[in-house]
């Protein structure tokens, strides 16, 4: 892994406009990603992980808006937030690929999976359908799908969850993107298949020198493949650190709670690692630190002032008044 930066997100804010009010789903996120690095974004359900991922891809629903901040793509340092839709289409897939949380919202149910991969290849490489179909089968083979040429002729509903997810990975990496964003790529799969798919992903990342942003609520799988972990809570990053040191000595009370709950952080749980309660409503989050209603160490300052994300040493930043 070298040290050059490939993506830099600066004070990003993405809000949803709803009848209930403004949902501050991503509310001032700053982070960077280096070439060949894999970064995990971890947090409970509703913390804004997918909103962050979709903001980078500029694939947000109509009621969402990026209201502030920048997403710089290097080496040119182009700001994806300000790119025209046409220019963004060229970045999507070609330079940044994405594996989605729910395979069926992404795959076309009435199109053979091989053709769906071939379509992506043709779109980006401008090759003939015949060449693209051949490459699609090769990709499926590389993803260790047995009898790949036959599988390519099947429709999504004829494939198992693990196979479908491999097809989606094939589409995402078909154009050899520099960055791959994987949003809960294995959540819908059973544990053994999860491990296989993650192993495949890890292999590809290394082989192709891709950078990875892995979105997950499961800290257990992160240790396997990521160099760095950003912990998200209620639209903000509360701690970011190199994976090993985060596991070894978590600093933020929320991170400590999450780690206690490994490996069984269930999305629907109202209690994470002994931390009672639920994440706040992002229409009307608590004043001060957003974690204060659940924090076992809360003190007066936490109620009134929001802690900034402060670098505490070379590889770690924490947003907690206890650290300052
Ligand atoms: N289309 C939408 N309209 C309004 N609010 C939304 C929309 N999509 C998401 N939200 C809200 O934005 C916040 C962040 O949601 P997001 O889906 O980014 O969380 P997440 O961390 O990906 O959760 P999960 O682990 O369940 O996938 C939540 O409060 C959610 O209810
Ligand atoms: Mg999500």
mmCIF file of C-alpha atoms and ligand atoms in Angstrom:
data_model
loop_
_atom_site.group_PDB
_atom_site.id
_atom_site.type_symbol
_atom_site.label_atom_id
_atom_site.label_comp_id
_atom_site.label_asym_id
_atom_site.label_seq_id
_atom_site.Cartn_x
_atom_site.Cartn_y
_atom_site.Cartn_z
ATOM 1 C CA UNK A 1 0.000 0.000 0.000
ATOM 2 C CA UNK A 2 1.428 3.394 -0.836
ATOM 3 C CA UNK A 3 0.580 6.659 0.785
ATOM 4 C CA UNK A 4 -1.109 8.592 -1.978
ATOM 5 C CA UNK A 5 -4.601 9.833 -1.397
ATOM 6 C CA UNK A 6 -7.352 8.791 -3.771
ATOM 7 C CA UNK A 7 -10.475 10.219 -2.117
ATOM 8 C CA UNK A 8 -10.918 13.029 0.360
ATOM 9 C CA UNK A 9 -14.278 13.820 1.900
ATOM 10 C CA UNK A 10 -14.485 17.176 3.577
ATOM 11 C CA UNK A 11 -17.285 18.297 5.919
ATOM 12 C CA UNK A 12 -19.921 16.502 3.868
ATOM 13 C CA UNK A 13 -23.566 17.065 4.729
ATOM 14 C CA UNK A 14 -26.379 15.147 3.073
ATOM 15 C CA UNK A 15 -29.937 15.760 4.236
ATOM 16 C CA UNK A 16 -33.315 14.217 3.364
ATOM 17 C CA UNK A 17 -36.282 16.537 3.094
ATOM 18 C CA UNK A 18 -39.363 14.830 4.506
ATOM 19 C CA UNK A 19 -42.828 15.772 5.788
ATOM 20 C CA UNK A 20 -41.457 15.231 9.301
ATOM 21 C CA UNK A 21 -38.661 17.700 8.746
ATOM 22 C CA UNK A 22 -35.036 17.602 7.634
ATOM 23 C CA UNK A 23 -33.237 14.310 8.316
ATOM 24 C CA UNK A 24 -29.560 15.130 8.918
ATOM 25 C CA UNK A 25 -28.332 11.724 7.792
ATOM 26 C CA UNK A 26 -24.745 12.722 7.006
ATOM 27 C CA UNK A 27 -23.844 15.742 9.045
ATOM 28 C CA UNK A 28 -20.276 16.899 8.617
ATOM 29 C CA UNK A 29 -18.186 13.890 7.620
ATOM 30 C CA UNK A 30 -14.480 14.312 6.960
ATOM 31 C CA UNK A 31 -12.247 11.401 5.987
ATOM 32 C CA UNK A 32 -9.746 10.279 3.404
ATOM 33 C CA UNK A 33 -8.875 7.102 1.601
ATOM 34 C CA UNK A 34 -5.471 6.161 0.260
ATOM 35 C CA UNK A 35 -4.650 4.167 -2.828
ATOM 36 C CA UNK A 36 -4.949 0.444 -2.126
ATOM 37 C CA UNK A 37 -6.359 1.073 1.345
ATOM 38 C CA UNK A 38 -9.511 -0.555 2.683
ATOM 39 C CA UNK A 39 -11.652 1.504 5.000
ATOM 40 C CA UNK A 40 -14.658 0.218 6.922
ATOM 41 C CA UNK A 41 -17.590 2.449 7.806
ATOM 42 C CA UNK A 42 -19.280 0.907 10.830
ATOM 43 C CA UNK A 43 -22.345 1.921 12.789
ATOM 44 C CA UNK A 44 -25.823 0.892 13.848
ATOM 45 C CA UNK A 45 -28.771 0.915 11.498
ATOM 46 C CA UNK A 46 -29.752 4.457 10.577
ATOM 47 C CA UNK A 47 -26.363 6.021 11.346
ATOM 48 C CA UNK A 48 -26.052 7.290 7.760
ATOM 49 C CA UNK A 49 -23.633 4.748 6.280
ATOM 50 C CA UNK A 50 -25.592 4.125 3.079
ATOM 51 C CA UNK A 51 -26.337 7.822 2.711
ATOM 52 C CA UNK A 52 -22.591 8.471 2.797
ATOM 53 C CA UNK A 53 -21.971 5.715 0.219
ATOM 54 C CA UNK A 54 -24.708 6.982 -2.095
ATOM 55 C CA UNK A 55 -23.452 10.539 -1.713
ATOM 56 C CA UNK A 56 -20.036 9.492 -3.037
ATOM 57 C CA UNK A 57 -21.730 7.750 -5.970
ATOM 58 C CA UNK A 58 -24.177 10.654 -6.377
ATOM 59 C CA UNK A 59 -27.003 8.146 -6.473
ATOM 60 C CA UNK A 60 -29.254 9.755 -3.886
ATOM 61 C CA UNK A 61 -33.060 9.683 -3.998
ATOM 62 C CA UNK A 62 -34.954 12.803 -5.110
ATOM 63 C CA UNK A 63 -35.684 14.004 -1.577
ATOM 64 C CA UNK A 64 -31.985 14.030 -0.648
ATOM 65 C CA UNK A 65 -29.511 16.801 -1.180
ATOM 66 C CA UNK A 66 -25.819 17.274 -0.551
ATOM 67 C CA UNK A 67 -26.054 20.606 1.206
ATOM 68 C CA UNK A 68 -22.410 21.194 2.026
ATOM 69 C CA UNK A 69 -18.893 19.845 1.710
ATOM 70 C CA UNK A 70 -16.726 18.269 -0.952
ATOM 71 C CA UNK A 71 -15.745 14.830 -2.208
ATOM 72 C CA UNK A 72 -12.379 15.180 -3.908
ATOM 73 C CA UNK A 73 -11.226 12.458 -6.290
ATOM 74 C CA UNK A 74 -7.471 12.334 -6.871
ATOM 75 C CA UNK A 75 -5.050 12.710 -8.600
ATOM 76 C CA UNK A 76 -6.939 15.402 -10.543
ATOM 77 C CA UNK A 77 -8.686 16.607 -7.382
ATOM 78 C CA UNK A 78 -12.119 16.849 -8.965
ATOM 79 C CA UNK A 79 -14.997 17.575 -6.614
ATOM 80 C CA UNK A 80 -17.658 14.934 -7.222
ATOM 81 C CA UNK A 81 -20.249 17.082 -5.457
ATOM 82 C CA UNK A 82 -19.915 19.707 -8.154
ATOM 83 C CA UNK A 83 -19.580 17.452 -11.184
ATOM 84 C CA UNK A 84 -22.290 17.559 -13.873
ATOM 85 C CA UNK A 85 -24.496 14.476 -14.171
ATOM 86 C CA UNK A 86 -22.798 13.554 -17.438
ATOM 87 C CA UNK A 87 -19.322 13.780 -15.963
ATOM 88 C CA UNK A 88 -20.452 11.882 -12.882
ATOM 89 C CA UNK A 89 -21.738 9.035 -15.064
ATOM 90 C CA UNK A 90 -18.206 8.602 -16.387
ATOM 91 C CA UNK A 91 -16.785 8.406 -12.866
ATOM 92 C CA UNK A 92 -19.413 5.932 -11.725
ATOM 93 C CA UNK A 93 -18.476 2.380 -12.600
ATOM 94 C CA UNK A 94 -15.297 3.386 -14.376
ATOM 95 C CA UNK A 95 -13.459 4.930 -11.439
ATOM 96 C CA UNK A 96 -15.763 4.116 -8.540
ATOM 97 C CA UNK A 97 -17.782 0.899 -8.478
ATOM 98 C CA UNK A 98 -20.440 -0.030 -5.980
ATOM 99 C CA UNK A 99 -21.837 -3.246 -4.556
ATOM 100 C CA UNK A 100 -25.285 -2.553 -3.150
ATOM 101 C CA UNK A 101 -26.902 -3.601 0.096
ATOM 102 C CA UNK A 102 -29.826 -5.347 -1.597
ATOM 103 C CA UNK A 103 -28.895 -7.335 -4.737
ATOM 104 C CA UNK A 104 -32.433 -7.423 -6.088
ATOM 105 C CA UNK A 105 -32.803 -3.671 -6.266
ATOM 106 C CA UNK A 106 -29.778 -3.628 -8.504
ATOM 107 C CA UNK A 107 -30.169 -6.662 -10.773
ATOM 108 C CA UNK A 108 -32.662 -6.623 -13.595
ATOM 109 C CA UNK A 109 -35.002 -9.588 -12.924
ATOM 110 C CA UNK A 110 -35.815 -10.157 -16.614
ATOM 111 C CA UNK A 111 -32.268 -10.111 -18.000
ATOM 112 C CA UNK A 112 -29.755 -12.957 -17.995
ATOM 113 C CA UNK A 113 -26.990 -12.259 -15.488
ATOM 114 C CA UNK A 114 -24.214 -12.739 -18.059
ATOM 115 C CA UNK A 115 -25.834 -10.088 -20.243
ATOM 116 C CA UNK A 116 -26.081 -7.709 -17.307
ATOM 117 C CA UNK A 117 -22.341 -8.008 -16.713
ATOM 118 C CA UNK A 118 -21.667 -7.782 -20.466
ATOM 119 C CA UNK A 119 -23.774 -4.628 -20.682
ATOM 120 C CA UNK A 120 -21.603 -2.939 -18.041
ATOM 121 C CA UNK A 121 -18.449 -4.025 -19.887
ATOM 122 C CA UNK A 122 -19.767 -2.747 -23.249
ATOM 123 C CA UNK A 123 -20.826 0.547 -21.714
ATOM 124 C CA UNK A 124 -17.399 1.238 -20.303
ATOM 125 C CA UNK A 125 -15.111 -0.373 -22.862
ATOM 126 C CA UNK A 126 -17.151 0.080 -25.998
ATOM 127 C CA UNK A 127 -16.426 -3.482 -27.132
ATOM 128 C CA UNK A 128 -18.759 -5.805 -29.080
ATOM 129 C CA UNK A 129 -21.389 -7.882 -27.334
ATOM 130 C CA UNK A 130 -19.537 -11.066 -28.214
ATOM 131 C CA UNK A 131 -16.299 -9.896 -26.583
ATOM 132 C CA UNK A 132 -18.196 -8.524 -23.584
ATOM 133 C CA UNK A 133 -20.075 -11.791 -23.044
ATOM 134 C CA UNK A 134 -16.819 -13.714 -23.118
ATOM 135 C CA UNK A 135 -15.291 -11.347 -20.567
ATOM 136 C CA UNK A 136 -18.397 -11.675 -18.400
ATOM 137 C CA UNK A 137 -17.927 -15.443 -18.227
ATOM 138 C CA UNK A 138 -14.226 -14.971 -17.426
ATOM 139 C CA UNK A 139 -15.147 -12.657 -14.580
ATOM 140 C CA UNK A 140 -17.601 -15.182 -13.176
ATOM 141 C CA UNK A 141 -14.879 -17.815 -13.351
ATOM 142 C CA UNK A 142 -12.519 -15.556 -11.463
ATOM 143 C CA UNK A 143 -15.233 -15.176 -8.849
ATOM 144 C CA UNK A 144 -15.078 -18.967 -8.514
ATOM 145 C CA UNK A 145 -18.494 -19.659 -9.945
ATOM 146 C CA UNK A 146 -18.565 -23.262 -11.141
ATOM 147 C CA UNK A 147 -19.909 -23.808 -14.659
ATOM 148 C CA UNK A 148 -19.754 -20.061 -15.272
ATOM 149 C CA UNK A 149 -20.834 -20.163 -18.934
ATOM 150 C CA UNK A 150 -24.092 -21.821 -17.908
ATOM 151 C CA UNK A 151 -24.642 -19.552 -14.930
ATOM 152 C CA UNK A 152 -24.259 -16.538 -17.252
ATOM 153 C CA UNK A 153 -27.386 -17.693 -19.085
ATOM 154 C CA UNK A 154 -29.539 -17.735 -15.969
ATOM 155 C CA UNK A 155 -31.861 -15.081 -14.577
ATOM 156 C CA UNK A 156 -31.264 -13.583 -11.114
ATOM 157 C CA UNK A 157 -34.107 -15.523 -9.446
ATOM 158 C CA UNK A 158 -32.477 -18.781 -10.546
ATOM 159 C CA UNK A 159 -29.375 -18.011 -8.464
ATOM 160 C CA UNK A 160 -28.686 -18.343 -4.745
ATOM 161 C CA UNK A 161 -28.018 -15.238 -2.658
ATOM 162 C CA UNK A 162 -24.266 -15.837 -2.699
ATOM 163 C CA UNK A 163 -24.248 -16.260 -6.493
ATOM 164 C CA UNK A 164 -26.292 -13.112 -7.002
ATOM 165 C CA UNK A 165 -23.897 -11.166 -4.822
ATOM 166 C CA UNK A 166 -20.976 -12.462 -6.900
ATOM 167 C CA UNK A 167 -22.734 -11.284 -10.057
ATOM 168 C CA UNK A 168 -23.066 -7.837 -8.508
ATOM 169 C CA UNK A 169 -19.409 -7.845 -7.544
ATOM 170 C CA UNK A 170 -18.598 -8.865 -11.131
ATOM 171 C CA UNK A 171 -20.569 -5.884 -12.447
ATOM 172 C CA UNK A 172 -18.931 -3.527 -9.954
ATOM 173 C CA UNK A 173 -15.394 -4.622 -10.794
ATOM 174 C CA UNK A 174 -15.947 -5.270 -14.506
ATOM 175 C CA UNK A 175 -14.337 -1.960 -15.370
ATOM 176 C CA UNK A 176 -11.519 -2.237 -12.893
ATOM 177 C CA UNK A 177 -12.511 0.781 -10.784
ATOM 178 C CA UNK A 178 -9.965 2.527 -8.581
ATOM 179 C CA UNK A 179 -12.388 2.557 -5.664
ATOM 180 C CA UNK A 180 -14.966 -0.060 -4.777
ATOM 181 C CA UNK A 181 -17.753 0.832 -2.363
ATOM 182 C CA UNK A 182 -19.423 -2.228 -0.867
ATOM 183 C CA UNK A 183 -22.557 -1.524 1.178
ATOM 184 C CA UNK A 184 -23.263 -4.471 3.496
ATOM 185 C CA UNK A 185 -22.193 -6.839 0.707
ATOM 186 C CA UNK A 186 -22.774 -9.960 2.749
ATOM 187 C CA UNK A 187 -25.500 -9.126 5.247
ATOM 188 C CA UNK A 188 -28.182 -11.047 3.376
ATOM 189 C CA UNK A 189 -26.009 -14.166 3.122
ATOM 190 C CA UNK A 190 -25.483 -17.021 5.530
ATOM 191 C CA UNK A 191 -22.265 -17.054 7.518
ATOM 192 C CA UNK A 192 -20.246 -19.511 5.399
ATOM 193 C CA UNK A 193 -21.163 -17.749 2.161
ATOM 194 C CA UNK A 194 -20.381 -14.405 3.808
ATOM 195 C CA UNK A 195 -16.868 -15.578 4.539
ATOM 196 C CA UNK A 196 -16.399 -16.813 0.962
ATOM 197 C CA UNK A 197 -17.621 -13.593 -0.601
ATOM 198 C CA UNK A 198 -15.459 -11.475 1.717
ATOM 199 C CA UNK A 199 -12.453 -13.598 0.903
ATOM 200 C CA UNK A 200 -13.112 -13.084 -2.798
ATOM 201 C CA UNK A 201 -13.456 -9.361 -2.302
ATOM 202 C CA UNK A 202 -10.233 -9.192 -0.360
ATOM 203 C CA UNK A 203 -8.432 -11.139 -3.086
ATOM 204 C CA UNK A 204 -9.618 -8.772 -5.791
ATOM 205 C CA UNK A 205 -8.777 -5.659 -3.850
ATOM 206 C CA UNK A 206 -5.179 -6.799 -3.476
ATOM 207 C CA UNK A 207 -4.831 -8.208 -6.967
ATOM 208 C CA UNK A 208 -6.188 -5.128 -8.697
ATOM 209 C CA UNK A 209 -4.762 -2.577 -6.266
ATOM 210 C CA UNK A 210 -8.234 -1.184 -5.626
ATOM 211 C CA UNK A 211 -9.209 0.914 -2.637
ATOM 212 C CA UNK A 212 -12.231 -0.315 -0.726
ATOM 213 C CA UNK A 213 -14.902 1.377 1.339
ATOM 214 C CA UNK A 214 -16.757 -1.360 3.166
ATOM 215 C CA UNK A 215 -20.001 -0.350 4.815
ATOM 216 C CA UNK A 216 -21.174 -2.661 7.573
ATOM 217 C CA UNK A 217 -22.835 -2.813 10.972
ATOM 218 C CA UNK A 218 -20.690 -5.827 11.831
ATOM 219 C CA UNK A 219 -17.306 -5.051 13.391
ATOM 220 C CA UNK A 220 -16.529 -8.764 13.330
ATOM 221 C CA UNK A 221 -16.013 -8.930 9.557
ATOM 222 C CA UNK A 222 -14.040 -5.694 9.434
ATOM 223 C CA UNK A 223 -10.963 -7.106 11.132
ATOM 224 C CA UNK A 224 -10.633 -9.591 8.293
ATOM 225 C CA UNK A 225 -10.263 -7.163 5.452
ATOM 226 C CA UNK A 226 -9.917 -3.516 6.435
ATOM 227 C CA UNK A 227 -6.864 -1.407 7.269
ATOM 228 C CA UNK A 228 -8.826 1.392 8.867
ATOM 229 C CA UNK A 229 -12.209 1.753 10.567
ATOM 230 C CA UNK A 230 -14.471 4.798 10.829
ATOM 231 C CA UNK A 231 -17.188 4.473 13.462
ATOM 232 C CA UNK A 232 -20.347 6.397 12.555
ATOM 233 C CA UNK A 233 -22.986 7.504 15.001
ATOM 234 C CA UNK A 234 -26.030 9.584 14.091
ATOM 235 C CA UNK A 235 -24.587 11.078 10.916
ATOM 236 C CA UNK A 236 -21.110 11.739 12.265
ATOM 237 C CA UNK A 237 -17.790 9.970 12.634
ATOM 238 C CA UNK A 238 -17.090 9.501 16.337
ATOM 239 C CA UNK A 239 -13.810 7.619 15.988
ATOM 240 C CA UNK A 240 -11.477 6.671 13.170
ATOM 241 C CA UNK A 241 -8.400 4.507 13.614
ATOM 242 C CA UNK A 242 -6.219 1.812 12.170
ATOM 243 C CA UNK A 243 -8.124 -1.487 12.608
ATOM 244 C CA UNK A 244 -5.701 -3.220 14.941
ATOM 245 C CA UNK A 245 -5.366 -0.310 17.339
ATOM 246 C CA UNK A 246 -9.112 0.312 17.304
ATOM 247 C CA UNK A 247 -9.721 -3.261 18.411
ATOM 248 C CA UNK A 248 -6.921 -3.165 20.910
ATOM 249 C CA UNK A 249 -7.848 0.089 22.593
ATOM 250 C CA UNK A 250 -11.109 1.686 21.522
ATOM 251 C CA UNK A 251 -11.436 5.234 22.846
ATOM 252 C CA UNK A 252 -14.956 6.485 22.169
ATOM 253 C CA UNK A 253 -17.595 5.071 24.563
ATOM 254 C CA UNK A 254 -19.711 4.110 21.542
ATOM 255 C CA UNK A 255 -16.833 2.183 19.952
ATOM 256 C CA UNK A 256 -16.247 0.422 23.263
ATOM 257 C CA UNK A 257 -19.918 -0.584 23.323
ATOM 258 C CA UNK A 258 -19.867 -1.814 19.730
ATOM 259 C CA UNK A 259 -16.773 -3.910 20.359
ATOM 260 C CA UNK A 260 -18.339 -5.525 23.405
ATOM 261 C CA UNK A 261 -21.198 -6.611 21.197
ATOM 262 C CA UNK A 262 -19.043 -8.325 18.542
ATOM 263 C CA UNK A 263 -19.879 -10.637 16.872
ATOM 264 C CA UNK A 264 -23.582 -10.164 17.344
ATOM 265 C CA UNK A 265 -24.511 -6.578 16.610
ATOM 266 C CA UNK A 266 -28.039 -7.095 15.372
ATOM 267 C CA UNK A 267 -29.546 -4.320 13.363
ATOM 268 C CA UNK A 268 -32.789 -4.353 15.294
ATOM 269 C CA UNK A 269 -31.175 -4.465 18.711
ATOM 270 C CA UNK A 270 -32.100 -1.700 21.124
ATOM 271 C CA UNK A 271 -29.056 -2.496 23.216
ATOM 272 C CA UNK A 272 -25.554 -2.511 21.846
ATOM 273 C CA UNK A 273 -22.864 -3.991 24.052
ATOM 274 C CA UNK A 274 -24.634 -2.903 27.205
ATOM 275 C CA UNK A 275 -25.315 0.562 25.797
ATOM 276 C CA UNK A 276 -29.000 1.043 26.356
ATOM 277 C CA UNK A 277 -31.421 2.936 24.164
ATOM 278 C CA UNK A 278 -31.630 3.702 20.464
ATOM 279 C CA UNK A 279 -29.848 6.059 18.096
ATOM 280 C CA UNK A 280 -31.487 9.512 18.050
ATOM 281 C CA UNK A 281 -34.029 10.826 15.599
ATOM 282 C CA UNK A 282 -31.959 12.624 12.971
ATOM 283 C CA UNK A 283 -34.687 15.212 12.427
ATOM 284 C CA UNK A 284 -34.123 16.456 15.932
ATOM 285 C CA UNK A 285 -30.853 15.081 17.330
ATOM 286 C CA UNK A 286 -29.779 15.849 20.911
ATOM 287 C CA UNK A 287 -27.816 19.041 21.518
ATOM 288 C CA UNK A 288 -24.127 18.688 22.291
ATOM 289 C CA UNK A 289 -22.725 15.223 21.661
ATOM 290 C CA UNK A 290 -25.332 13.147 19.853
ATOM 291 C CA UNK A 291 -24.347 10.117 21.877
ATOM 292 C CA UNK A 292 -24.923 11.823 25.234
ATOM 293 C CA UNK A 293 -28.323 10.211 26.078
ATOM 294 C CA UNK A 294 -26.725 6.739 25.891
ATOM 295 C CA UNK A 295 -23.240 7.464 27.145
ATOM 296 C CA UNK A 296 -22.243 5.947 30.497
ATOM 297 C CA UNK A 297 -19.613 8.676 30.981
ATOM 298 C CA UNK A 298 -21.713 11.714 30.110
ATOM 299 C CA UNK A 299 -20.890 14.972 31.915
ATOM 300 C CA UNK A 300 -22.077 18.532 31.667
ATOM 301 C CA UNK A 301 -20.008 19.653 28.709
ATOM 302 C CA UNK A 302 -21.391 16.815 26.551
ATOM 303 C CA UNK A 303 -24.903 18.218 26.893
ATOM 304 C CA UNK A 304 -24.081 21.669 25.647
ATOM 305 C CA UNK A 305 -21.210 21.450 23.200
ATOM 306 C CA UNK A 306 -20.588 19.156 20.301
ATOM 307 C CA UNK A 307 -17.142 17.505 20.490
ATOM 308 C CA UNK A 308 -15.065 17.980 17.318
ATOM 309 C CA UNK A 309 -13.259 15.033 15.750
ATOM 310 C CA UNK A 310 -9.752 15.573 17.109
ATOM 311 C CA UNK A 311 -6.620 13.700 16.141
ATOM 312 C CA UNK A 312 -5.314 12.086 19.338
ATOM 313 C CA UNK A 313 -2.290 10.400 17.779
ATOM 314 C CA UNK A 314 -0.831 9.485 14.399
ATOM 315 C CA UNK A 315 -3.478 7.070 13.325
ATOM 316 C CA UNK A 316 -6.509 7.996 15.374
ATOM 317 C CA UNK A 317 -9.110 10.728 15.713
ATOM 318 C CA UNK A 318 -11.904 10.764 18.303
ATOM 319 C CA UNK A 319 -14.899 13.049 18.882
ATOM 320 C CA UNK A 320 -15.361 12.864 22.652
ATOM 321 C CA UNK A 321 -14.903 15.405 25.423
ATOM 322 C CA UNK A 322 -13.299 12.719 27.597
ATOM 323 C CA UNK A 323 -10.313 12.781 25.240
ATOM 324 C CA UNK A 324 -9.703 16.515 25.421
HETATM 325 N N1 LIG B 1 -35.111 8.230 1.270
HETATM 326 C C1 LIG B 1 -35.083 8.655 2.533
HETATM 327 N N2 LIG B 1 -35.908 9.624 2.963
HETATM 328 C C2 LIG B 1 -35.884 10.088 4.233
HETATM 329 N N3 LIG B 1 -35.031 9.628 5.163
HETATM 330 C C3 LIG B 1 -34.176 8.663 4.811
HETATM 331 C C4 LIG B 1 -34.156 8.118 3.476
HETATM 332 N N4 LIG B 1 -33.214 7.165 3.422
HETATM 333 C C5 LIG B 1 -32.660 7.113 4.653
HETATM 334 N N5 LIG B 1 -33.234 8.007 5.479
HETATM 335 C C6 LIG B 1 -32.885 8.264 6.886
HETATM 336 O O1 LIG B 1 -31.530 8.680 6.941
HETATM 337 C C7 LIG B 1 -30.877 8.142 8.078
HETATM 338 C C8 LIG B 1 -29.659 7.363 7.649
HETATM 339 O O2 LIG B 1 -30.073 6.261 6.865
HETATM 340 P P1 LIG B 1 -29.058 5.283 6.140
HETATM 341 O O3 LIG B 1 -29.863 4.386 5.276
HETATM 342 O O4 LIG B 1 -27.991 6.084 5.496
HETATM 343 O O5 LIG B 1 -28.460 4.490 7.373
HETATM 344 P P2 LIG B 1 -27.545 3.163 7.404
HETATM 345 O O6 LIG B 1 -26.474 3.463 8.391
HETATM 346 O O7 LIG B 1 -27.154 2.790 6.032
HETATM 347 O O8 LIG B 1 -28.543 2.097 8.030
HETATM 348 P P3 LIG B 1 -28.629 0.502 7.721
HETATM 349 O O9 LIG B 1 -27.560 -0.140 8.572
HETATM 350 O O10 LIG B 1 -30.000 0.156 8.231
HETATM 351 O O11 LIG B 1 -28.476 0.273 6.273
HETATM 352 C C9 LIG B 1 -31.942 7.308 8.806
HETATM 353 O O12 LIG B 1 -32.490 8.112 9.810
HETATM 354 C C10 LIG B 1 -32.955 7.016 7.737
HETATM 355 O O13 LIG B 1 -34.231 6.846 8.284
HETATM 356 MG MG1 LIG B 2 -27.481 1.112 4.863
#
